[in-house]
Short mmCIF file of the N, C-alpha and C atoms (twelve columns), coordinates in Angstrom:
data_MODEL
# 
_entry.id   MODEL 
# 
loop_
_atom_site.group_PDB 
_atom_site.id 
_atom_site.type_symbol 
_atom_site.label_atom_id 
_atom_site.label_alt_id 
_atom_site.label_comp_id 
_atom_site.label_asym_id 
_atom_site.label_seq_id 
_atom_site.Cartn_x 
_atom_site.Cartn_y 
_atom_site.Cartn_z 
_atom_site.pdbx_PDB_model_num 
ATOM 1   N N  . UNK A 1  -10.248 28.507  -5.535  1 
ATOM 2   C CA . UNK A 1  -9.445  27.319  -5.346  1 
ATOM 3   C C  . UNK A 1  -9.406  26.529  -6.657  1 
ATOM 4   N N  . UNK A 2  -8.433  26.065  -7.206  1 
ATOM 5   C CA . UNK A 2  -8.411  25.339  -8.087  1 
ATOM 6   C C  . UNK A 2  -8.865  23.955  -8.330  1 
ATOM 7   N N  . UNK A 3  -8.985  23.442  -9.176  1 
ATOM 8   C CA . UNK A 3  -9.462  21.838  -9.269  1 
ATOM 9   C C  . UNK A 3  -8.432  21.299  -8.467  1 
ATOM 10  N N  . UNK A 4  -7.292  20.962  -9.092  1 
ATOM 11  C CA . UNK A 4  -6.080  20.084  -8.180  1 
ATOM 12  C C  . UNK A 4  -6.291  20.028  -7.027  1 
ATOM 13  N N  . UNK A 5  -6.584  21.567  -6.363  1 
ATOM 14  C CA . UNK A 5  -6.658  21.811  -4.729  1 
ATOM 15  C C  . UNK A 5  -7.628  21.240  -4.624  1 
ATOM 16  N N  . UNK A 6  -8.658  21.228  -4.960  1 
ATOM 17  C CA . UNK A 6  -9.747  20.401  -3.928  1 
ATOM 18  C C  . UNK A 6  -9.649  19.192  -4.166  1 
ATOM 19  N N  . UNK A 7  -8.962  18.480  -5.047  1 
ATOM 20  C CA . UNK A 7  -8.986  16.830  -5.639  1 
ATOM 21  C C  . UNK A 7  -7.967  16.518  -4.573  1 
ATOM 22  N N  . UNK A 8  -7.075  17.499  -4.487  1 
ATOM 23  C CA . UNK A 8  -5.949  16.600  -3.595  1 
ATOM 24  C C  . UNK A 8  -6.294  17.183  -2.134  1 
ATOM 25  N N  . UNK A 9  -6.970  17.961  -1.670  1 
ATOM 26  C CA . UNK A 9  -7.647  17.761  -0.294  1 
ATOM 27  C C  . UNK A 9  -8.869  16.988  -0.185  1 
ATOM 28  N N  . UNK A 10 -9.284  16.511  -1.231  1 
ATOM 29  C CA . UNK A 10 -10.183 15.436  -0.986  1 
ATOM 30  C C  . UNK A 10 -9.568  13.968  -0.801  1 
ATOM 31  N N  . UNK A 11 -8.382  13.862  -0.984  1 
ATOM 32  C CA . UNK A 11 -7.369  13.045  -1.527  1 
ATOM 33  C C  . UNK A 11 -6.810  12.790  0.499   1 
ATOM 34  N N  . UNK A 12 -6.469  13.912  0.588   1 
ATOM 35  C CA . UNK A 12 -6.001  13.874  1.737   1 
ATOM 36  C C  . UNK A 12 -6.609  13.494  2.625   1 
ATOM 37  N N  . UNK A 13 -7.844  13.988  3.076   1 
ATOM 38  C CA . UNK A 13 -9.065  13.621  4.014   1 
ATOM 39  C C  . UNK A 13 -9.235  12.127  3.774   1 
ATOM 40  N N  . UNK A 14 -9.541  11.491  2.565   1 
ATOM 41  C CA . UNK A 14 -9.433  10.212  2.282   1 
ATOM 42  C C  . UNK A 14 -8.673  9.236   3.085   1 
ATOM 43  N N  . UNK A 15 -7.283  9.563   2.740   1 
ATOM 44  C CA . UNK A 15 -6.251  9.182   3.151   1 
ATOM 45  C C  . UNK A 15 -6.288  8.834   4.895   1 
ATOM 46  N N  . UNK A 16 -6.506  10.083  5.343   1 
ATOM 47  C CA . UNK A 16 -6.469  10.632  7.066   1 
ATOM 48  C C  . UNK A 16 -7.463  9.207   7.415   1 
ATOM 49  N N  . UNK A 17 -9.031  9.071   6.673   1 
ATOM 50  C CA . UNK A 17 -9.537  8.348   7.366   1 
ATOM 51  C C  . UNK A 17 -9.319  6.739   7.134   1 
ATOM 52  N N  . UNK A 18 -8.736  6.541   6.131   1 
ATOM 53  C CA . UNK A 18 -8.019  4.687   5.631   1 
ATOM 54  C C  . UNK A 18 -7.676  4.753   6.785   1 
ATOM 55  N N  . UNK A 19 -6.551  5.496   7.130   1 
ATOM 56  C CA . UNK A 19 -5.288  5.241   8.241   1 
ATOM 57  C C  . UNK A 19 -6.142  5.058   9.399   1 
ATOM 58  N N  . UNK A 20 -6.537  6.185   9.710   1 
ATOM 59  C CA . UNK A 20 -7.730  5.779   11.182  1 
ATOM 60  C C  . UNK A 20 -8.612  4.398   11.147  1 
ATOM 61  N N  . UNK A 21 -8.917  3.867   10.290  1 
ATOM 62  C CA . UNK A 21 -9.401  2.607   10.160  1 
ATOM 63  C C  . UNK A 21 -8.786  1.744   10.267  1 
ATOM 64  N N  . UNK A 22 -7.474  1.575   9.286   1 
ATOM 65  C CA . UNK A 22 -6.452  0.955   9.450   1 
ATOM 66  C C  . UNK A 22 -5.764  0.650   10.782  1 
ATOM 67  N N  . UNK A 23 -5.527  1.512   12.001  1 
ATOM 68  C CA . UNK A 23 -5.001  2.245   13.373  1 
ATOM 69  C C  . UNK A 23 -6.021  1.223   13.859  1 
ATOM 70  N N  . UNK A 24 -7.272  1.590   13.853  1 
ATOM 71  C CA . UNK A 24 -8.412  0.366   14.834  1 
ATOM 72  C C  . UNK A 24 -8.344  -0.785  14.490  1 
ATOM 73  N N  . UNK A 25 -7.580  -1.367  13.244  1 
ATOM 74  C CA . UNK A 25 -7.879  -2.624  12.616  1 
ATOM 75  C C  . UNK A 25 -6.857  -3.803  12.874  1 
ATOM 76  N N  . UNK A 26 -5.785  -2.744  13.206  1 
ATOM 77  C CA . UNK A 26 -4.257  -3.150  13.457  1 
ATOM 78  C C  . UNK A 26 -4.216  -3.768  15.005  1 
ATOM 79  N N  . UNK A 27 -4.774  -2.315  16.034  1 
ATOM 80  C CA . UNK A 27 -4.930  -2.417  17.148  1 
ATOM 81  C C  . UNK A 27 -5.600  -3.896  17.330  1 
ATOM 82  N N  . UNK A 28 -7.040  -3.976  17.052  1 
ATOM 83  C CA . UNK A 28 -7.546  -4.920  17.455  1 
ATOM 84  C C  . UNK A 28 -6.881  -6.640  16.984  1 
ATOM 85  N N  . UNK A 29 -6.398  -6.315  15.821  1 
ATOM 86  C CA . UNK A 29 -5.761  -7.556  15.839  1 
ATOM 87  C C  . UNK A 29 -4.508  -8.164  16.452  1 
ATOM 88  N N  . UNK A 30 -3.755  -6.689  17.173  1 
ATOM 89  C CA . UNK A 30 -2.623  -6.885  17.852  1 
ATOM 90  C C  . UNK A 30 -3.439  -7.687  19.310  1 
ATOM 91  N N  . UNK A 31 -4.871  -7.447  20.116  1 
ATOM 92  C CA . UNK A 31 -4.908  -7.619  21.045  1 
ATOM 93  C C  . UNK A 31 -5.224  -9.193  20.504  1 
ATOM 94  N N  . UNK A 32 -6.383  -9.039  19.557  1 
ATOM 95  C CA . UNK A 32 -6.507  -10.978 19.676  1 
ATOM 96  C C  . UNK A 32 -5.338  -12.098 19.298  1 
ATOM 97  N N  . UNK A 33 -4.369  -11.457 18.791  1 
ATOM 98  C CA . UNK A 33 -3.073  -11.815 18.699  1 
ATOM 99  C C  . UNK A 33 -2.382  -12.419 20.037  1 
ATOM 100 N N  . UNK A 34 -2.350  -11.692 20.714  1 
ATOM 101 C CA . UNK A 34 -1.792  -11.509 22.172  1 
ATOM 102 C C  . UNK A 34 -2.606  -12.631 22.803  1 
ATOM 103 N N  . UNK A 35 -4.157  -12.071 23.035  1 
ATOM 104 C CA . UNK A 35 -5.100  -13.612 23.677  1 
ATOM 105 C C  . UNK A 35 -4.649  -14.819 23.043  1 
ATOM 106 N N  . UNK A 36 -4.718  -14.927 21.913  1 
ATOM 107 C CA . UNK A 36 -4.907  -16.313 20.876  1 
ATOM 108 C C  . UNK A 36 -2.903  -17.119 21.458  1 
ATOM 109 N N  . UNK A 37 -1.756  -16.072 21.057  1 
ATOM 110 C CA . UNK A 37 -1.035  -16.461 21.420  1 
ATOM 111 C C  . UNK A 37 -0.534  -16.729 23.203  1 
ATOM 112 N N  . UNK A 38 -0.917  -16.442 23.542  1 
ATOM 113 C CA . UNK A 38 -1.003  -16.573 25.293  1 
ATOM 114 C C  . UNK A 38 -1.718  -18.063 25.497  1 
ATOM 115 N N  . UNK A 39 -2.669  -18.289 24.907  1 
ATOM 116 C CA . UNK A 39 -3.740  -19.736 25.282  1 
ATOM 117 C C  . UNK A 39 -3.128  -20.876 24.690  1 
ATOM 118 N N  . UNK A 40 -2.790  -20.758 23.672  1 
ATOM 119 C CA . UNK A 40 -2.602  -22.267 22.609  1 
ATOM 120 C C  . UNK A 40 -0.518  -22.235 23.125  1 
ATOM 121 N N  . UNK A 41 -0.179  -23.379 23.349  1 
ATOM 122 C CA . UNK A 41 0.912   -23.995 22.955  1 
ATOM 123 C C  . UNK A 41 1.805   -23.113 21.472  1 
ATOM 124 N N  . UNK A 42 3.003   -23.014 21.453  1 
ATOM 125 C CA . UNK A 42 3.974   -22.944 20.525  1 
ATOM 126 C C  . UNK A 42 3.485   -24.446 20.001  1 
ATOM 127 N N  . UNK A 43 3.790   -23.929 18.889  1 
ATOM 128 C CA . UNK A 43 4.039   -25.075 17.453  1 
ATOM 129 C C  . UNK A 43 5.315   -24.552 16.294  1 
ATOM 130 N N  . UNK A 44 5.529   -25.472 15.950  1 
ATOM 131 C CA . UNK A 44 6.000   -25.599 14.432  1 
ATOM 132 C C  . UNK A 44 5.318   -26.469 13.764  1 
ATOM 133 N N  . UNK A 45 5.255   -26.066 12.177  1 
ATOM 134 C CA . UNK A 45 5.102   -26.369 11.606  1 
ATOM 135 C C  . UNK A 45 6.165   -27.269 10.467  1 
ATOM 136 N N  . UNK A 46 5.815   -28.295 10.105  1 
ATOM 137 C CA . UNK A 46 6.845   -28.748 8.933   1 
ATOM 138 C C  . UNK A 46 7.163   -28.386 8.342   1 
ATOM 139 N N  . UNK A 47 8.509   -27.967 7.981   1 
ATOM 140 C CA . UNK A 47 9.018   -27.102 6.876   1 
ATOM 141 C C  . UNK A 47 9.143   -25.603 7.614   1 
ATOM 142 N N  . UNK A 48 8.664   -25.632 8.390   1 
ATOM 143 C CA . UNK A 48 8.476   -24.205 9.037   1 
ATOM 144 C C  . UNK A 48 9.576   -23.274 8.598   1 
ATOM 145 N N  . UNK A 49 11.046  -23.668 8.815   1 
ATOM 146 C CA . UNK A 49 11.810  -22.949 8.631   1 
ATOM 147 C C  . UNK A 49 12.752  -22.678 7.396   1 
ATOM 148 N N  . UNK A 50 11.806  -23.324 6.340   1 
ATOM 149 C CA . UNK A 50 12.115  -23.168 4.950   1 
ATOM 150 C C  . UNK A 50 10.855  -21.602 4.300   1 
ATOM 151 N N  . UNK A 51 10.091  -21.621 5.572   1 
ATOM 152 C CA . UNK A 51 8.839   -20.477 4.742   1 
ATOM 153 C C  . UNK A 51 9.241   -19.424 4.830   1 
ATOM 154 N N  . UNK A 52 9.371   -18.326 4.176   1 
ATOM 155 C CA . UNK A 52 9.439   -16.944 4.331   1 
ATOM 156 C C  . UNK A 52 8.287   -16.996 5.602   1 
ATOM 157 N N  . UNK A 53 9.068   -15.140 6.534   1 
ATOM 158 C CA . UNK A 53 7.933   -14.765 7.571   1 
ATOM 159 C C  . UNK A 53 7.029   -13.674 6.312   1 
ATOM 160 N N  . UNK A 54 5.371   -14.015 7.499   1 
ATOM 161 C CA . UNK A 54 4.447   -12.751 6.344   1 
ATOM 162 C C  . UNK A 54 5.300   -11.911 6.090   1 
ATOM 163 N N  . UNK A 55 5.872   -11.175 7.005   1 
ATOM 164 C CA . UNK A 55 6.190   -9.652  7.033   1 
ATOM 165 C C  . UNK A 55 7.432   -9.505  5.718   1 
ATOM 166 N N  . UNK A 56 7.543   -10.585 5.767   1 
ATOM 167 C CA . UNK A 56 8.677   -10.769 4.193   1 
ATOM 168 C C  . UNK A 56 8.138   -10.966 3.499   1 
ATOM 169 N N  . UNK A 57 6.909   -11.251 3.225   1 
ATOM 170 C CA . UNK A 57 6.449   -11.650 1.811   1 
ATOM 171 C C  . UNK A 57 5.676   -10.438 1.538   1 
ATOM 172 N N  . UNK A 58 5.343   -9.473  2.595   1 
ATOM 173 C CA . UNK A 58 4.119   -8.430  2.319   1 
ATOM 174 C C  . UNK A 58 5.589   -7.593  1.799   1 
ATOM 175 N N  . UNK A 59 6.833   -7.417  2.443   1 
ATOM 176 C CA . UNK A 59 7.675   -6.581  1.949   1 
ATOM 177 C C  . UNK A 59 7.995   -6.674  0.300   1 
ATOM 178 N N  . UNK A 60 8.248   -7.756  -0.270  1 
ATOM 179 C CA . UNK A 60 8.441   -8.600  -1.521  1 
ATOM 180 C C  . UNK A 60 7.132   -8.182  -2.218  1 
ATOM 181 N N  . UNK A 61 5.581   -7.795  -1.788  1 
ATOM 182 C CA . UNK A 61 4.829   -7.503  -2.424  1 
ATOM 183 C C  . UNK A 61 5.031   -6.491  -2.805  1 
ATOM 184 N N  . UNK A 62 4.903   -5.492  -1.598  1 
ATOM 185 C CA . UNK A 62 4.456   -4.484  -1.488  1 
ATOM 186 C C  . UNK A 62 5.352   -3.275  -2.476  1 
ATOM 187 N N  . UNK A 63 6.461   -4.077  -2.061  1 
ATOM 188 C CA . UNK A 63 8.103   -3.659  -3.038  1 
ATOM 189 C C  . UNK A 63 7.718   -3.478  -4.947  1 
ATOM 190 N N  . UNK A 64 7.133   -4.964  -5.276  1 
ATOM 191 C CA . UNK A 64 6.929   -5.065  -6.412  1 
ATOM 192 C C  . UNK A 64 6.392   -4.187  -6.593  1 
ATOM 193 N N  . UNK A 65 5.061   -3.817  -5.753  1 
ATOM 194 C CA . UNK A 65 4.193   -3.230  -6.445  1 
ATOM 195 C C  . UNK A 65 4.349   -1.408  -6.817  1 
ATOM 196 N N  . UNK A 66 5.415   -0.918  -5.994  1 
ATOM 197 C CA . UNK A 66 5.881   0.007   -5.776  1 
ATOM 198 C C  . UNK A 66 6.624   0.194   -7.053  1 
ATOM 199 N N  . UNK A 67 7.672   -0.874  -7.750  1 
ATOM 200 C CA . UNK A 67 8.120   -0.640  -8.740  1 
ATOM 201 C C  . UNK A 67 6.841   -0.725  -10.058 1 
ATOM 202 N N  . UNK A 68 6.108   -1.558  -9.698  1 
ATOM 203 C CA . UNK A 68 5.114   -1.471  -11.143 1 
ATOM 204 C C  . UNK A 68 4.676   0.025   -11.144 1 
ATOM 205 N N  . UNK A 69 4.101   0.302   -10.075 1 
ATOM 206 C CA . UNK A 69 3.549   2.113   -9.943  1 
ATOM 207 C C  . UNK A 69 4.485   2.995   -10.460 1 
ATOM 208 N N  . UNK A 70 5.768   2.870   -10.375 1 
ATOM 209 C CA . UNK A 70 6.434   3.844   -11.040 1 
ATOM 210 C C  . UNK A 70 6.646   3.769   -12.272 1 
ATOM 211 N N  . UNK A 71 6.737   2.534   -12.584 1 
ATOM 212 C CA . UNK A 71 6.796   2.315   -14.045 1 
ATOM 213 C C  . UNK A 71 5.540   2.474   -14.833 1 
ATOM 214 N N  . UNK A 72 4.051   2.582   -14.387 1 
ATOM 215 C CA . UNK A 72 2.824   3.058   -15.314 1 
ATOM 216 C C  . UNK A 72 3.124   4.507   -14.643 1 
ATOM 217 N N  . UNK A 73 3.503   5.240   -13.363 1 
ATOM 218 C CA . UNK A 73 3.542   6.654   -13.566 1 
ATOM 219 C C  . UNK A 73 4.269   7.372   -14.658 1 
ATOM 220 N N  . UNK A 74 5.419   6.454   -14.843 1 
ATOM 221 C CA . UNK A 74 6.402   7.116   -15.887 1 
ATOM 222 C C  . UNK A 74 5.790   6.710   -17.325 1 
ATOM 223 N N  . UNK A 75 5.289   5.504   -17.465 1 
ATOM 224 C CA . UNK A 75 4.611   5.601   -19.073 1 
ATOM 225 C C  . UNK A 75 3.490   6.112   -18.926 1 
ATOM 226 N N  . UNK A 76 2.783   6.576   -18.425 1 
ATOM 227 C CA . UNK A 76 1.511   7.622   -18.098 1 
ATOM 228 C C  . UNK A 76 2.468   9.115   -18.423 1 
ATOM 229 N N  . UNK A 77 3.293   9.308   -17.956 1 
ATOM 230 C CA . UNK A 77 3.997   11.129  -17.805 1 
ATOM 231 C C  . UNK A 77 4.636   11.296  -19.148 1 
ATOM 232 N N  . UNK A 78 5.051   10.296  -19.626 1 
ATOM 233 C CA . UNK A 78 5.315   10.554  -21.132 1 
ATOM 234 C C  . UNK A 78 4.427   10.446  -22.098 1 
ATOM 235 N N  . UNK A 79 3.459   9.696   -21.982 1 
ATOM 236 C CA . UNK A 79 2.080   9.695   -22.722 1 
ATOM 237 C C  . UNK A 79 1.509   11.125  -22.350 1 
ATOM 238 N N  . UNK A 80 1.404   11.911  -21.674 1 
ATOM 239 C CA . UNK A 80 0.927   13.006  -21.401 1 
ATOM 240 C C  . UNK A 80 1.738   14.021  -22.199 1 
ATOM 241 N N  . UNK A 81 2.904   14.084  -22.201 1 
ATOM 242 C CA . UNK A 81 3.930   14.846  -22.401 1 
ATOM 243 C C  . UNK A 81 4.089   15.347  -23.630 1 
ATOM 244 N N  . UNK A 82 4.009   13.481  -24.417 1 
ATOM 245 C CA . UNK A 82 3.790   14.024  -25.952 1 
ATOM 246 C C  . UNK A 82 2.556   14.367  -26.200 1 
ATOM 247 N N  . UNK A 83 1.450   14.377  -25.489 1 
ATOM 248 C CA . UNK A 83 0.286   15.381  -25.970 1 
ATOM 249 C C  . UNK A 83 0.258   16.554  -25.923 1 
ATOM 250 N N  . UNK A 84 1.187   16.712  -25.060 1 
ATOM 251 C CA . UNK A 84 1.189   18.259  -24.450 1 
ATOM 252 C C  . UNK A 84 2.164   19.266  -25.291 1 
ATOM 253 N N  . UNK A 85 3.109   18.411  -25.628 1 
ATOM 254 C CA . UNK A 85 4.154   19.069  -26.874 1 
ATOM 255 C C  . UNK A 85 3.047   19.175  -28.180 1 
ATOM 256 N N  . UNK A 86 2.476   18.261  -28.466 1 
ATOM 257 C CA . UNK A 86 1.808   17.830  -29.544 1 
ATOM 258 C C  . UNK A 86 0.387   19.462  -29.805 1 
ATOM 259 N N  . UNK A 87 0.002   19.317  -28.622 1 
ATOM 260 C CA . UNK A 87 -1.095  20.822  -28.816 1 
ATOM 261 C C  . UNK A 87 -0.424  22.038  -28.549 1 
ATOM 262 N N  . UNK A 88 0.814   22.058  -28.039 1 
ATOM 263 C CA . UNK A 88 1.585   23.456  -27.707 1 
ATOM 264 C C  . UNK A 88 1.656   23.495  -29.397 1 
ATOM 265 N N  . UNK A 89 2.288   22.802  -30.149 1 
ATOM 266 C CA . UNK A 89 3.017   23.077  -31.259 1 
ATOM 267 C C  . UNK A 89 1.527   23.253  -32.398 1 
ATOM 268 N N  . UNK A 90 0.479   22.841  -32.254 1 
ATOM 269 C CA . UNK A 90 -0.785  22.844  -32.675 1 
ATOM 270 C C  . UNK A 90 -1.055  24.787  -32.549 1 
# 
């Protein structure tokens, strides 16, 4: 088996168990969600409807951050690239 292969099935297994953590972490906060909102009164808040919702602001993050990653993958793949031209021609 090659290096790659086991880095990226170690990679994977990794992955498998975030999510399963993530899955219990989600769950449970969906239920105290549910209690917490069931007991207390609706409110607004002032300004309330000038705030972005979370789920828009995690999108707006999450977005950014998606473009920064591609942009150090791509100056990472060309930094590689010319090394790699650089010792072929060596």
């Amino acid at each position: 088996m090659a290096v790659l292969d086991s880095v990226r099935e170690m990679q994977d297994r990794t992955l498998e168990q975030m999510k399963t953590a993530q899955e219990q972490f989600v769950s449970m906060n969906e239920r105290v969600a549910e209690a917490w909102l069931s007991a207390v009164p609706a409110m607004s808040g002032p300004f309330a409807e000038y705030l972005p919702k979370p789920t828009e602001v995690i999108d707006t993050y999450f977005g950014f951050l998606g473009r920064v990653h591609e942009a150090n993958k791509d100056c990472a793949s060309r930094i590689a690239a010319a090394w790699q031209r650089a010792s072929e021609d060596a």
